[in-house]
Amino acid sequence: MDHHVSTFDGGRENFGEAAAVALDVAPERIFKTLVIDLSAGKGPKRQLAVCVLPVTHQLSLKKAAAAFGASKATMAAPADASKSSGYIPGGISPLGHKHVLPTVVDETALLFDTIFFSGGKRGLDIEMNPEDLPRVLELSFADVLAD
């Protein structure tokens, strides 16, 4: 699987912007990984899922819920996201989670030959062809961007 790993000063906030500047690429090619909760407050057990989308956009929780066949989605608590993924916020990768979660990558990823996403810590990004992602991770592509 062809990929490239880059390291840079991840900064303390605006991690996607820092990555775009450090890697000298269009910000639309830098993707963030968000953990959402599909359990809609039903019971103590969380039903978490992962959405991967450009840092230049916001997540539509309504579209994300629909992509997973759920009626509602909320952002997962940072502690739940860290516990489930094994990563800290700002460094959550779509790959290598402690617990495998259903994953949707925004369909705009397919517009690019390669995209960048966190390699599991702030300041570490992986560049890959988005069409290769299904070979290393069970996922689907869908529109999850807020209008």
C-alpha positions as MATLAB code, in Angstrom:
seq = 'MDHHVSTFDGGRENFGEAAAVALDVAPERIFKTLVIDLSAGKGPKRQLAVCVLPVTHQLSLKKAAAAFGASKATMAAPADASKSSGYIPGGISPLGHKHVLPTVVDETALLFDTIFFSGGKRGLDIEMNPEDLPRVLELSFADVLAD';
ca = [
       0.000    0.000    0.000;
       1.582    3.237   -1.126;
       1.640    5.891    1.595;
       3.868    8.601    2.988;
       4.312    9.625    6.626;
       5.129   13.251    7.484;
       6.029   14.817   10.800;
       5.750   18.502   11.653;
       5.094   20.839   14.567;
       1.427   20.132   15.198;
       0.887   23.244   17.287;
      -1.590   23.452   20.118;
      -4.771   24.219   18.182;
      -6.016   24.375   14.603;
      -4.215   21.113   13.908;
      -5.549   20.875   10.356;
      -4.406   24.372    9.479;
      -0.990   23.647   10.996;
      -0.748   20.478    8.900;
      -1.721   22.260    5.669;
       0.895   24.961    6.220;
       3.635   22.563    7.326;
       2.989   20.106    4.496;
       2.396   22.873    1.919;
      -0.856   21.361    0.652;
      -4.371   22.670    0.121;
      -6.322   22.500    3.400;
      -9.108   20.610    1.590;
      -6.735   17.610    1.390;
      -6.196   17.514    5.158;
      -8.838   15.313    6.802;
      -9.827   15.174   10.457;
     -11.149   12.166   12.331;
     -14.143   12.715   14.598;
     -15.762   10.197   16.916;
     -19.534   10.437   17.210;
     -22.111    8.805   19.466;
     -25.079    7.102   17.809;
     -26.704    5.854   21.016;
     -28.950    8.934   21.391;
     -28.666    8.763   25.168;
     -30.180    5.277   25.308;
     -28.607    3.422   28.187;
     -25.093    3.539   29.599;
     -23.422    1.763   26.658;
     -22.189    4.078   23.928;
     -22.530    3.206   20.249;
     -19.588    5.089   18.769;
     -18.646    5.608   15.124;
     -15.964    7.483   13.183;
     -16.335   10.220   10.567;
     -13.387   11.416    8.478;
     -13.831   14.750    6.714;
     -11.869   17.759    5.446;
     -10.635   20.129    8.160;
     -12.135   22.956    6.102;
     -15.682   21.747    6.806;
     -17.999   21.007    9.690;
     -19.679   17.660   10.248;
     -23.418   17.370    9.689;
     -24.564   15.179   12.565;
     -27.824   14.550   10.720;
     -26.028   13.304    7.583;
     -23.593   11.298    9.708;
     -26.440    9.575   11.549;
     -28.100    8.739    8.228;
     -24.824    7.355    6.841;
     -24.744    4.881    9.741;
     -28.471    4.118    9.591;
     -29.075    5.803   12.956;
     -31.791    8.251   13.882;
     -29.532   10.680   15.727;
     -25.862   11.456   16.319;
     -24.001   13.631   18.788;
     -20.312   14.314   19.191;
     -18.727   11.751   21.485;
     -17.306   13.060   24.728;
     -13.541   13.571   24.343;
     -12.914   10.997   27.092;
     -15.050    8.413   25.238;
     -13.269    9.178   21.944;
      -9.847    8.770   23.573;
     -10.805    5.610   25.450;
     -12.259    3.962   22.355;
      -9.553    5.003   19.898;
      -6.483    5.001   22.114;
      -5.565    8.452   20.761;
      -5.786   11.969   22.173;
      -8.076   14.581   20.580;
      -6.210   16.358   17.805;
      -4.324   13.163   17.043;
      -7.109   10.654   16.423;
      -6.375    8.543   13.367;
      -8.974    6.560   11.435;
      -6.521    3.631   11.616;
      -5.474    1.451   14.529;
      -8.252    2.085   17.033;
      -8.282    0.019   20.208;
     -11.899   -0.867   19.394;
     -12.893   -1.174   15.731;
     -15.684    1.302   15.010;
     -17.905    1.751   11.970;
     -16.291    4.401    9.772;
     -17.492    6.805    7.095;
     -15.128    8.944    5.032;
     -16.615   11.996    3.367;
     -17.004   11.418   -0.346;
     -14.979   14.550   -1.207;
     -11.881   12.473   -0.398;
     -12.386   10.750   -3.745;
     -11.797   14.056   -5.554;
      -8.083   13.900   -4.702;
      -5.262   11.577   -5.725;
      -4.117   11.596   -2.096;
      -5.396   12.900    1.218;
      -3.696   13.440    4.571;
      -5.004   12.272    7.948;
      -3.586   11.885   11.426;
      -1.187    9.057   12.026;
      -2.164    8.829   15.682;
      -0.551   11.849   17.269;
      -0.448   15.572   16.738;
       2.143   16.472   14.129;
       2.138   13.085   12.389;
       0.132   12.728    9.175;
      -0.241    9.890    6.692;
      -0.738   10.624    2.995;
      -2.641    7.972    1.032;
      -4.812    7.519   -1.995;
      -8.354    7.515   -0.544;
      -9.277    4.623   -2.837;
      -6.739    2.495   -0.922;
      -8.366    3.131    2.457;
     -10.956    0.325    2.125;
      -8.049   -2.116    1.826;
      -6.848   -1.295    5.345;
     -10.095   -0.289    7.039;
     -13.714   -1.312    6.703;
     -15.467    1.911    5.729;
     -17.917    3.555    3.409;
     -17.877    6.881    1.588;
     -20.796    9.273    2.062;
     -21.652   12.964    2.186;
     -21.318   13.982    5.847;
     -20.528   17.689    5.396;
     -22.680   20.438    6.847;
     -24.230   22.654    4.172;
];
